[in-house]
Short mmCIF file of C-alpha atoms and ligand atoms in Angstrom, two decimals:
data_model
loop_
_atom_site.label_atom_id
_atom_site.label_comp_id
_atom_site.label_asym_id
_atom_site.label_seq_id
_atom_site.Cartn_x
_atom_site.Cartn_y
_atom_site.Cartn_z
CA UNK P 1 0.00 0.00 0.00
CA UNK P 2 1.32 3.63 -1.07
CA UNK P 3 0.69 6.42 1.03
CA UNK P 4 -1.72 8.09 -1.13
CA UNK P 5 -4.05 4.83 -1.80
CA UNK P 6 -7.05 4.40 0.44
CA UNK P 7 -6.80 1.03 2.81
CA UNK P 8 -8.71 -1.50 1.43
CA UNK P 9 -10.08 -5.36 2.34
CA UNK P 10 -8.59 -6.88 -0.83
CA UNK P 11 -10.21 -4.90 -3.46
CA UNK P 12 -12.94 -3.58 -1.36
CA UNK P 13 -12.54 0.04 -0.17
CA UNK P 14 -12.33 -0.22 3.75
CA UNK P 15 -13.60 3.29 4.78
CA UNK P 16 -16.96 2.39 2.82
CA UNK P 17 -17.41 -1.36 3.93
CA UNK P 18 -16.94 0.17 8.01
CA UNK P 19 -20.11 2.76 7.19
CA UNK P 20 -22.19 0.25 5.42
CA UNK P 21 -21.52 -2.00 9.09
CA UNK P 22 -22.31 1.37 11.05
CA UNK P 23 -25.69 1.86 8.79
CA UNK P 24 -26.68 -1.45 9.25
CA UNK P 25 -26.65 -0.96 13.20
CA UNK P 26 -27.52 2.23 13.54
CA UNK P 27 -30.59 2.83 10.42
CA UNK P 28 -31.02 -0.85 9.16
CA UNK P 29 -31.26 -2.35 12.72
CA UNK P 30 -31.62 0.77 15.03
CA UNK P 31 -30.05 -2.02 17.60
CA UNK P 32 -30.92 -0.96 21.26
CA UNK P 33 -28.92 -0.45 23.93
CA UNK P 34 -28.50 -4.06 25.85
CA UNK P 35 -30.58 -5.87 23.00
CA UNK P 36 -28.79 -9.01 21.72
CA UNK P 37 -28.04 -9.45 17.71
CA UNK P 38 -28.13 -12.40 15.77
CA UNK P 39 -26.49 -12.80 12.43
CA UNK P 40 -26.32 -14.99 9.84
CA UNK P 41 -23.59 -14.40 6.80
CA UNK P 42 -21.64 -16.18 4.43
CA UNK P 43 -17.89 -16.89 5.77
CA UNK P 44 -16.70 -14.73 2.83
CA UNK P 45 -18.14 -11.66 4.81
CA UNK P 46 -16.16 -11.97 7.51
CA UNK P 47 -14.43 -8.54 7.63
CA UNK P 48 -17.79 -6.87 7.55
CA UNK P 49 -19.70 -9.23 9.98
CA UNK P 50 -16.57 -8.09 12.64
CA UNK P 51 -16.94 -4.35 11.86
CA UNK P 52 -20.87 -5.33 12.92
CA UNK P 53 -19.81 -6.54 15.82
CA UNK P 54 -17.50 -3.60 16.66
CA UNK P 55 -20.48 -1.24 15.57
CA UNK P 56 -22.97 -3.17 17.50
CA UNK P 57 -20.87 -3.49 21.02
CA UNK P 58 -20.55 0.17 20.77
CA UNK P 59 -24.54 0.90 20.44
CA UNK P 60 -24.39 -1.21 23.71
CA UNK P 61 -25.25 -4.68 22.23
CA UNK P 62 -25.89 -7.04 24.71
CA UNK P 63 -24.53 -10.14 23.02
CA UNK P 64 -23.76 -10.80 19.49
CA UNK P 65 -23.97 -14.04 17.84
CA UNK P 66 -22.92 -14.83 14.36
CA UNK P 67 -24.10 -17.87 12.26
CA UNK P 68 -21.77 -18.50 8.96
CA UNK P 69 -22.70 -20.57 5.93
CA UNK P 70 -19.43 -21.83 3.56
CA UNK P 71 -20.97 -22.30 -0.36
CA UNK P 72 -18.23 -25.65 -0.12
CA UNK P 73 -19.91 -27.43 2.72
CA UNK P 74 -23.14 -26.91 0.89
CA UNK P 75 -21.69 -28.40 -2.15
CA UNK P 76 -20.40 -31.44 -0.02
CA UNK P 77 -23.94 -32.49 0.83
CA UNK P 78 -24.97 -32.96 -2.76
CA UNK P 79 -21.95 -34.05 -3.98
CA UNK P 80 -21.60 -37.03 -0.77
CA UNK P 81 -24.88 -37.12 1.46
CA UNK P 82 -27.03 -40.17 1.41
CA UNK P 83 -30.63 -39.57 -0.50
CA UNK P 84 -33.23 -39.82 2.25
CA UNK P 85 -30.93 -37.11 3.98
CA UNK P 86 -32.85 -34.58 1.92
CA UNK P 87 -35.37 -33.97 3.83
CA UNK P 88 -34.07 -32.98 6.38
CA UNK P 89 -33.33 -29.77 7.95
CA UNK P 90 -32.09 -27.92 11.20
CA UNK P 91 -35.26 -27.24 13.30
CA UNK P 92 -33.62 -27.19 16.25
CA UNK P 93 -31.96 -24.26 15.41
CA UNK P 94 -34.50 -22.17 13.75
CA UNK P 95 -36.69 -23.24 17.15
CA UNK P 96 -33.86 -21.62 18.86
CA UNK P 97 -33.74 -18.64 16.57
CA UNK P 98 -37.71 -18.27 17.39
CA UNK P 99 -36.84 -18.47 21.25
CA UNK P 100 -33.99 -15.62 20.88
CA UNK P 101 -36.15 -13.15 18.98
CA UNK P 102 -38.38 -14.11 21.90
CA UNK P 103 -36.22 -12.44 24.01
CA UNK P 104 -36.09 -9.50 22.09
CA UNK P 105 -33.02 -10.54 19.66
CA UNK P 106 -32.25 -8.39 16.93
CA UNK P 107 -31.97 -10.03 13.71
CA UNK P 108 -29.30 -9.14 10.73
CA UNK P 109 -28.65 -11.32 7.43
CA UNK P 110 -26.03 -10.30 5.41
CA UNK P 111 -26.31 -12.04 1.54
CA UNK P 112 -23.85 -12.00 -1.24
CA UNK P 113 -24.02 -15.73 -1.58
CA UNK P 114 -23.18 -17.95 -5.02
CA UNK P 115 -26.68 -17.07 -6.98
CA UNK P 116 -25.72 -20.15 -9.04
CA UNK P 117 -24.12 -22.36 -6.68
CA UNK P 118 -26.50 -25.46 -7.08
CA UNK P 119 -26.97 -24.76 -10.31
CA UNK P 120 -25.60 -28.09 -11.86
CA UNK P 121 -27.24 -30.14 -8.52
CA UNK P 122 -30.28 -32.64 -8.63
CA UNK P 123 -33.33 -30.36 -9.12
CA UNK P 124 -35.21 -33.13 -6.91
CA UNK P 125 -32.60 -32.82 -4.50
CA UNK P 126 -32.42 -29.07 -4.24
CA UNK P 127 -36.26 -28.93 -4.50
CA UNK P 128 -36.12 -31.54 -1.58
CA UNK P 129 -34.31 -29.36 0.61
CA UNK P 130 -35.31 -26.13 0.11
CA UNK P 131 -38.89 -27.22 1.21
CA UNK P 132 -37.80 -29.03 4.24
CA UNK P 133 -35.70 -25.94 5.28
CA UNK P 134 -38.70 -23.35 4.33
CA UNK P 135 -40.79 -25.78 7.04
CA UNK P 136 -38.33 -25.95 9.44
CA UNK P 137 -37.44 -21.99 9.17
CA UNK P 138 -41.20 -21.34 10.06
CA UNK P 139 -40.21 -19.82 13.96
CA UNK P 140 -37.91 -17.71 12.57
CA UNK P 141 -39.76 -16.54 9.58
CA UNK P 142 -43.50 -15.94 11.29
CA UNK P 143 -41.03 -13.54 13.77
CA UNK P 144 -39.64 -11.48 11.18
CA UNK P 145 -42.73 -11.16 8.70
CA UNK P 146 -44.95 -10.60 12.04
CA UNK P 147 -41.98 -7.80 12.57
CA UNK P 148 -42.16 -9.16 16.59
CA UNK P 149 -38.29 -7.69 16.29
CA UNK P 150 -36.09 -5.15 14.43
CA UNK P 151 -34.48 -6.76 11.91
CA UNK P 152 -32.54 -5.70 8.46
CA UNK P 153 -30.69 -7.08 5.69
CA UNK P 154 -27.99 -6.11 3.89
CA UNK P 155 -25.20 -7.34 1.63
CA UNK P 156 -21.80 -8.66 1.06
CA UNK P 157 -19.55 -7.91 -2.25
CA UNK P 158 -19.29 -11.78 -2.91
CA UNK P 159 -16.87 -13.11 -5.42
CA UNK P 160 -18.77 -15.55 -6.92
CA UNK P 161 -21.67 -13.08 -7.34
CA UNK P 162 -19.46 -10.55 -8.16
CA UNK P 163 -18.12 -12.79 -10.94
CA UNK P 164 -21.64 -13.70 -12.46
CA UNK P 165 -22.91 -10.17 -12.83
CA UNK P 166 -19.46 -8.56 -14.25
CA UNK P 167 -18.07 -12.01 -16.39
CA UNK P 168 -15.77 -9.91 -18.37
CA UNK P 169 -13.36 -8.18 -15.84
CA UNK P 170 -11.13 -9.80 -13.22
CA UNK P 171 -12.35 -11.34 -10.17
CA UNK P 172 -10.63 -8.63 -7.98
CA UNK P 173 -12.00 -5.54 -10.42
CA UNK P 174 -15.44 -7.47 -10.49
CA UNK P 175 -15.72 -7.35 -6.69
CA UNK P 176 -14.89 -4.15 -7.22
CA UNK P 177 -17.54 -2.68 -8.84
CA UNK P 178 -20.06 -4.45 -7.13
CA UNK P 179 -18.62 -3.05 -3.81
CA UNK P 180 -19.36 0.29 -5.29
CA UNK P 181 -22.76 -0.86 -6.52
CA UNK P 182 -23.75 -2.07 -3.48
CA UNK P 183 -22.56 1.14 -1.07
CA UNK P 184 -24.07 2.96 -4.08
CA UNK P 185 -27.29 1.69 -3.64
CA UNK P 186 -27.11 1.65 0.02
CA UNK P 187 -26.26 5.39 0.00
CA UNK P 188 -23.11 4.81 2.00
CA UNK P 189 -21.47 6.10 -0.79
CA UNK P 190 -23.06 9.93 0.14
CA UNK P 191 -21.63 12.55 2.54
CA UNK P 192 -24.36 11.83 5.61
CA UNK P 193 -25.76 8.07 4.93
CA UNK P 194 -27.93 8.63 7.74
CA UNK P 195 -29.28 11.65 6.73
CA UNK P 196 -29.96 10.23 3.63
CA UNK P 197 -31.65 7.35 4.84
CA UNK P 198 -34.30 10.12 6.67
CA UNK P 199 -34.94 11.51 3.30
CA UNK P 200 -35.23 8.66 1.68
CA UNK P 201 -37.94 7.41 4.37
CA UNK P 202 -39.93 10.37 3.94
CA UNK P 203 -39.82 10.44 0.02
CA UNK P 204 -41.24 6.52 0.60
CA UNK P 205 -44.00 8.06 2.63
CA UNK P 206 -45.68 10.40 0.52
CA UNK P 207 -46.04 7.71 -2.05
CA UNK P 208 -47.57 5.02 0.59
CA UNK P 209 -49.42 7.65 2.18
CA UNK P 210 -50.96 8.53 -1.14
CA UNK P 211 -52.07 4.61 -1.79
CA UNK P 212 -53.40 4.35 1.64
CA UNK P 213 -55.58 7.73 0.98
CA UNK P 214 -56.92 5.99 -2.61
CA UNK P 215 -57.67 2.47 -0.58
CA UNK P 216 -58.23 1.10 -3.60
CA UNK P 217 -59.89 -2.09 -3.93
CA UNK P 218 -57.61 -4.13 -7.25
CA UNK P 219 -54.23 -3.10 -9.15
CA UNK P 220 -54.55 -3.77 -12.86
CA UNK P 221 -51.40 -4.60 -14.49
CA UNK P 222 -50.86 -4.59 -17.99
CA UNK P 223 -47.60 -5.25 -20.06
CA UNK P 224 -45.94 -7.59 -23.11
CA UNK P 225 -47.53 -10.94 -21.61
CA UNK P 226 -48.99 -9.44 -18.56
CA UNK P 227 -52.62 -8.68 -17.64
CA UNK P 228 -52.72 -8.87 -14.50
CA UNK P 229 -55.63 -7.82 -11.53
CA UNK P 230 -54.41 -7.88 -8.54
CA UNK P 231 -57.02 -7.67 -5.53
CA UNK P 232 -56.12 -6.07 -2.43
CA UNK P 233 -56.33 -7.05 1.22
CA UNK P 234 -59.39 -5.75 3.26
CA UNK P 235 -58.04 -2.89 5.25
CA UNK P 236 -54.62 -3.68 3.63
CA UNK P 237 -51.86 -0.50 4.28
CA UNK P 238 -49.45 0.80 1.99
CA UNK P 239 -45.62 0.60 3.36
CA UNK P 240 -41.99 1.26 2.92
CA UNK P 241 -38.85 2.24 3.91
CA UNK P 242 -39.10 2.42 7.96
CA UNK P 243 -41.10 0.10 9.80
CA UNK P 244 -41.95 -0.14 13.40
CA UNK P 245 -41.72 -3.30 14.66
CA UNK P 246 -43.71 -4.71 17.53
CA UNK P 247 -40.80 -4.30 20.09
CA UNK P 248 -41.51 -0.71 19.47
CA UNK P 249 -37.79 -0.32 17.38
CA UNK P 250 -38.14 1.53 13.89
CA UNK P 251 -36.10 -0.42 11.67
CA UNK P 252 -35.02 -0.15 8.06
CA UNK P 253 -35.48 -3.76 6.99
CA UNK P 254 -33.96 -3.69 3.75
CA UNK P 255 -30.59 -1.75 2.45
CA UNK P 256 -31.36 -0.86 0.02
CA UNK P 257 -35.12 -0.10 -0.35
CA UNK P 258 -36.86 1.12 -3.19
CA UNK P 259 -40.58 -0.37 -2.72
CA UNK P 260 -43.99 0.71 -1.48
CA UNK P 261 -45.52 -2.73 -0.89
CA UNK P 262 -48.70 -4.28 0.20
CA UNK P 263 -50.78 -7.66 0.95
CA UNK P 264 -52.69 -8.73 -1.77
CA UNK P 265 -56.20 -10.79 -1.27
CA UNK P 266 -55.22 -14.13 -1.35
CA UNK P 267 -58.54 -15.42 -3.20
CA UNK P 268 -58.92 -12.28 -5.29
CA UNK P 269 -56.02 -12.54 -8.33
CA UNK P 270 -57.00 -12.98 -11.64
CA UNK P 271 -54.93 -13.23 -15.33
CA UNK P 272 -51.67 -14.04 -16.31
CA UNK P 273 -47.96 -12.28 -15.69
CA UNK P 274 -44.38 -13.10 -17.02
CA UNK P 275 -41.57 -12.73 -15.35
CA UNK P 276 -39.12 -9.87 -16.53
CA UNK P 277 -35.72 -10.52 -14.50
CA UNK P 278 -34.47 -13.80 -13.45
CA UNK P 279 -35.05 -15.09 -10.12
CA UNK P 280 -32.40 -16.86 -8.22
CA UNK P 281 -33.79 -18.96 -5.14
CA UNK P 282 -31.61 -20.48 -3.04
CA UNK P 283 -28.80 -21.57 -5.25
CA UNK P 284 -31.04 -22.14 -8.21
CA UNK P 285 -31.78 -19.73 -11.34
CA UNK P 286 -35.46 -19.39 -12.30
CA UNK P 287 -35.91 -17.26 -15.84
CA UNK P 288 -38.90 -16.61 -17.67
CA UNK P 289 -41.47 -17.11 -15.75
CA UNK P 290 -44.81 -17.10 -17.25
CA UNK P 291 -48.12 -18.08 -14.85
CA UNK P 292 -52.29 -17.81 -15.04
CA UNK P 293 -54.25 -17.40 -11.61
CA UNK P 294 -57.93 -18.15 -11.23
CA UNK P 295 -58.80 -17.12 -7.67
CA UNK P 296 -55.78 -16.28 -6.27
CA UNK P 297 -54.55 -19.33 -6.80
CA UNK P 298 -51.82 -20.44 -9.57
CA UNK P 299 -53.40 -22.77 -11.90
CA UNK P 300 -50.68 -23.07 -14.82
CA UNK P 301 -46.72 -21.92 -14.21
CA UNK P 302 -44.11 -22.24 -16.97
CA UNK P 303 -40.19 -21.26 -17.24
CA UNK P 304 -37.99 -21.18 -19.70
CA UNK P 305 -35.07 -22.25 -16.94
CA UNK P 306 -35.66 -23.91 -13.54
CA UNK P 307 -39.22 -24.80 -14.21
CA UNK P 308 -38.95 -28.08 -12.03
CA UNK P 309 -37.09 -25.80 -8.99
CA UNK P 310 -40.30 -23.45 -9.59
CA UNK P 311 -42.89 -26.56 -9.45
CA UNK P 312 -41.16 -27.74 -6.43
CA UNK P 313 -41.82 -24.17 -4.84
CA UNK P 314 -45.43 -24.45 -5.51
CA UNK P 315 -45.98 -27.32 -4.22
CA UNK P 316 -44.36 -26.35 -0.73
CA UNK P 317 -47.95 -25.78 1.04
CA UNK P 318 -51.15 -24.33 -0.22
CA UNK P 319 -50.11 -20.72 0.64
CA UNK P 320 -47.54 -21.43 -2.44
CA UNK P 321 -49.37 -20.95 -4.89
CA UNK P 322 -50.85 -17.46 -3.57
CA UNK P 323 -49.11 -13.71 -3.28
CA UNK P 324 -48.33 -12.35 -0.06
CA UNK P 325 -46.98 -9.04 -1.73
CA UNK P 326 -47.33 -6.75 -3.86
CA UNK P 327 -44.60 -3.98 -4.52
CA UNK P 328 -44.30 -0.93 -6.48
CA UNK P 329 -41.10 -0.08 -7.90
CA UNK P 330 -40.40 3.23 -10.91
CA UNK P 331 -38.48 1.82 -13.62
CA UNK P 332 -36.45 5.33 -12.58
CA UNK P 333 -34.94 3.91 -9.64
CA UNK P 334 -31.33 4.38 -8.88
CA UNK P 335 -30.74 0.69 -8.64
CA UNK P 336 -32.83 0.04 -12.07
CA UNK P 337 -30.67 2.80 -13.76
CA UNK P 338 -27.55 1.54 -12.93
CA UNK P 339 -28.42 -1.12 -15.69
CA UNK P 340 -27.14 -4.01 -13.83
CA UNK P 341 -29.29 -7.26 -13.06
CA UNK P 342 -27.81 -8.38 -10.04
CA UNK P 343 -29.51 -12.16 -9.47
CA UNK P 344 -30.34 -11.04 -5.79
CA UNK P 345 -33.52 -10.31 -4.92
CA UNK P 346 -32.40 -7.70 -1.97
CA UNK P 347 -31.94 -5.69 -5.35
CA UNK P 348 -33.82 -6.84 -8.59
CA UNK P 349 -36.58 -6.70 -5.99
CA UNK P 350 -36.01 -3.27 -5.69
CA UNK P 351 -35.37 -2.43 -9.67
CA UNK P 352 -38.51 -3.24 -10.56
CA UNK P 353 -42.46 -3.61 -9.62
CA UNK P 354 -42.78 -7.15 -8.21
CA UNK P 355 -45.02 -9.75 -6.69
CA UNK P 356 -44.24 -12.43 -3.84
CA UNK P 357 -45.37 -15.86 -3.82
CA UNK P 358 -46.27 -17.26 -0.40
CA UNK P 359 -46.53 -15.82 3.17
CA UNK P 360 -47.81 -12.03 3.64
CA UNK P 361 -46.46 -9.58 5.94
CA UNK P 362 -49.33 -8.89 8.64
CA UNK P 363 -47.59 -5.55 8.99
CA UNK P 364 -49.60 -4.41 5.72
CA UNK P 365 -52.90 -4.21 7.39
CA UNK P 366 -54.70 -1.40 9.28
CA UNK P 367 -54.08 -2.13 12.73
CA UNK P 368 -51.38 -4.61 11.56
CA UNK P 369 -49.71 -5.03 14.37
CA UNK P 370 -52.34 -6.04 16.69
CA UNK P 371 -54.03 -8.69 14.51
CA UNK P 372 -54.01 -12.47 15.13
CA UNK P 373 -53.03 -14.49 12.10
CA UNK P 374 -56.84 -15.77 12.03
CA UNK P 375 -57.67 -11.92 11.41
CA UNK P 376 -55.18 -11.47 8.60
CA UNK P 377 -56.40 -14.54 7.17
CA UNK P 378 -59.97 -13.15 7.65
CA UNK P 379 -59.09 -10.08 5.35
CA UNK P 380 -57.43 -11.89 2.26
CA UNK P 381 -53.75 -12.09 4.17
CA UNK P 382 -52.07 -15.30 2.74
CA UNK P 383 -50.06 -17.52 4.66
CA UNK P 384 -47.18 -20.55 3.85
CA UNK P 385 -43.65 -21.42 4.56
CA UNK P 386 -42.42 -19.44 1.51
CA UNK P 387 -41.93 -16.10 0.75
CA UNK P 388 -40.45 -15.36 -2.69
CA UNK P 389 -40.33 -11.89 -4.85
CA UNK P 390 -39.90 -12.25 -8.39
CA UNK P 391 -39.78 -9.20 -11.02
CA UNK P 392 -42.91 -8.13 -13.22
CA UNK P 393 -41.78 -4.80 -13.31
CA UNK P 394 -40.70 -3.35 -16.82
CA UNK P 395 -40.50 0.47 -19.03
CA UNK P 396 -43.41 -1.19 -20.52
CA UNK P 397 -45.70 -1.78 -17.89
CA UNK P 398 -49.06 -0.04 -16.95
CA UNK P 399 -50.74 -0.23 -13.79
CA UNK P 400 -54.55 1.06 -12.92
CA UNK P 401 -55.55 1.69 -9.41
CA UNK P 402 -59.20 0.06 -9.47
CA UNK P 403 -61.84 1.27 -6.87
CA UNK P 404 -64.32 -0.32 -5.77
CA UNK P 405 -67.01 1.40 -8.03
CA UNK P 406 -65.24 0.37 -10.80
CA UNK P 407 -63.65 3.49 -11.05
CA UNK P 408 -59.82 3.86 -12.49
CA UNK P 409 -56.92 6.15 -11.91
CA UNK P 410 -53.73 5.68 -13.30
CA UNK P 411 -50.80 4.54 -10.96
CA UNK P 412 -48.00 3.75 -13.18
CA UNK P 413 -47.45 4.52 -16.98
CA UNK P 414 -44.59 3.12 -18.72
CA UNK P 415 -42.54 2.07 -15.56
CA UNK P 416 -43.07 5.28 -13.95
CA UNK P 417 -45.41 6.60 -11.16
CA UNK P 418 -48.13 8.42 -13.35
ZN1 ZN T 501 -40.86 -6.51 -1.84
ZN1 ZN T 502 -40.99 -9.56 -0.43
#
């Protein structure tokens, strides 16, 4: 290192990995004096996950505890582990997971795994898996969608990833740039990042505040092999950006965030929508998707890639086959104008208007916070081990807000807010 260069964590920039650790505590998490932090993270993160913990210790943590996953063990179970070993999964620690946020744990994940890592692995395998770990994960899961804790996510520069979006540079300049992209889009990159979080918040409050004053009863969404009606939730509510969770904490629970977002009616979705950005799940790449819903319920799904990992998905539970979400993105974004597709869904997600198969976030209700999941289900809220976003957001897309009368008003127009 010269005097004049900046330090860095290989080709990482240093300064800017620290503040994206400090946001994470301070705006993501808003972690609370004596509250204890669990985090999960691939071993690859390790220099951020310990300036987390040296950011977290000095907001007066109580106790942090990190989990780490290692993309080569994974690969040793399907290359080595007997067959009926498949369906299995580690309840004993998501049951623990449940008891910590409990106890009023904070929760952080940190991605920037492999988006193709089981790519070339037994579809019936992976599909095998994935469902036994979506049951298992339920403790953990209901927590965070109920929001019964602060929790946030945020991500790691991973070299694999790094190396899928940017296959034409070096591994070391491809981590590069999607460092940069990443701080970029998680405004660490600007002079105040928490400042600019508290404008950001607000900007994402005038638009949900506007939905919530329109209440309206459908979304129609039209597009090159879309048309699409979404119904809404009874007394469903418009968020994004901040959330307070149950505990009382207002957390930012994804960094970056570019979505309003909302609980569909589970038995009230009608028409067909395609896919218009990849998915990765878990390992696996899903691409063109293409499916028809009669009631709410998926009644024909088709992809051009991963179609079996897809079927597998849908067949998890009943709640599968339904949307829990419903998200509003402008094609305009700062993450959809950088151009890049990223395979993560912490930022696709947030490129582009989307919709989420599986369990709803009871936060997105009137009164949210108080309901019983009998009451959510009452009001169209869907529930299931799954939750998964995938992209139907485009330039070319149209959406109507529908009232109840009938009556339209135009919401988007060509990707953008109308
Ligand atoms: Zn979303
Ligand atoms: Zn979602």
């Amino acid at each position: 290192m010269t005097r004049h260069e900046t330090p860095k964590v290989g080709p990482i920039d240093a300064a800017s990995l620290d503040r994206l650790a400090e946001l994470a505590v301070k705006v993501g998490l808003n972690l609370q004096p004596g509250q204890d932090l669990l985090l999960t993270a691939p071993i690859e993160a390790l220099p951020l996950v310990r300036r987390v913990a040296a950011h977290a210790y000095k907001a007066g943590a109580g106790l942090v505890t990190p989990l780490f996953s290692d993309p080569e063990v994974a690969l040793a179970r399907y290359r080595h582990a007997a067959d009926h070993s498949f369906d299995k999964a580690a309840g004993w620690l998501y049951d623990g997971m449940g008891q910590a946020f409990d106890a009023n744990t904070a929760r952080l994940a940190i991605v920037g795994d492999d988006p193709m890592l089981l790519a070339n692995e037994d579809p019936d395998k992976v599909g095998r898996a994935n469902k036994a770990n979506s049951l298992a994960y339920t403790p953990a899961r209901e927590r965070i969608t109920n929001f019964n804790i602060n929790w946030n996510i945020i991500s790691w520069p991973g070299k694999a990833w790094a190396q899928l979006m940017f296959p034409d540079l070096t591994e070391d300049e491809a981590v590069a740039r999607l460092a940069q992209s990443i701080f970029a889009a998680s405004r660490v990159d600007q002079a105040d990042p928490v400042a600019a979080w508290t404008d950001h918040n607000a900007r994402l409050r005038e638009r949900s505040d506007w939905l919530n004053g329109q209440a309206f009863d459908a979304l129609h969404f039209t597009g090159p092999g879309t048309d699409l009606r979404v119904g809404l939730a009874d007394g469903h509510e418009w968020m994004g950006g901040a959330s307070l969770s149950r505990n009382g904490i207002i957390c930012n629970p994804n960094i970056p965030s570019e979505e309003v977002f909302t609980t569909p009616h589970a038995l009230k979705v009608e028409g067909h929508v395609s896919s218009t950005k990849p998915l990765s799940h878990q390992g696996s790449l899903i691409d063109g998707i293409r499916v028809t819903f009669e009631g709410g319920r998926i009644t024909e799904a088709h992809a051009t890639k991963g179609e079996e990992v897809l079927r597998r998905v849908l067949d998890t539970d009943e709640g599968a086959r339904r949307l829990g979400e419903v998200a509003l993105v402008p094609h305009g974004s700062p993450i959809s104008q950088s151009g890049l597709l990223f395979y993560n869904t912490l930022f696709d997600e947030n490129a582009a208007c989307h919709i989420a198969l599986g369990q709803c976030y009871s936060k997105c209700f009137r009164n949210g916070d108080k309901m019983a999941p009998v009451e959510v289900a009452a009001q169209g809220g869907n529930s299931s081990a799954i939750h998964i976003d995938w992209m139907i957001g485009s330039d070319q897309i149209d959406i109507d807000g529908v009232h109840a009368d009938g009556r339209r008003v135009p919401v988007f127009r060509k990707g953008e807010w109308a």
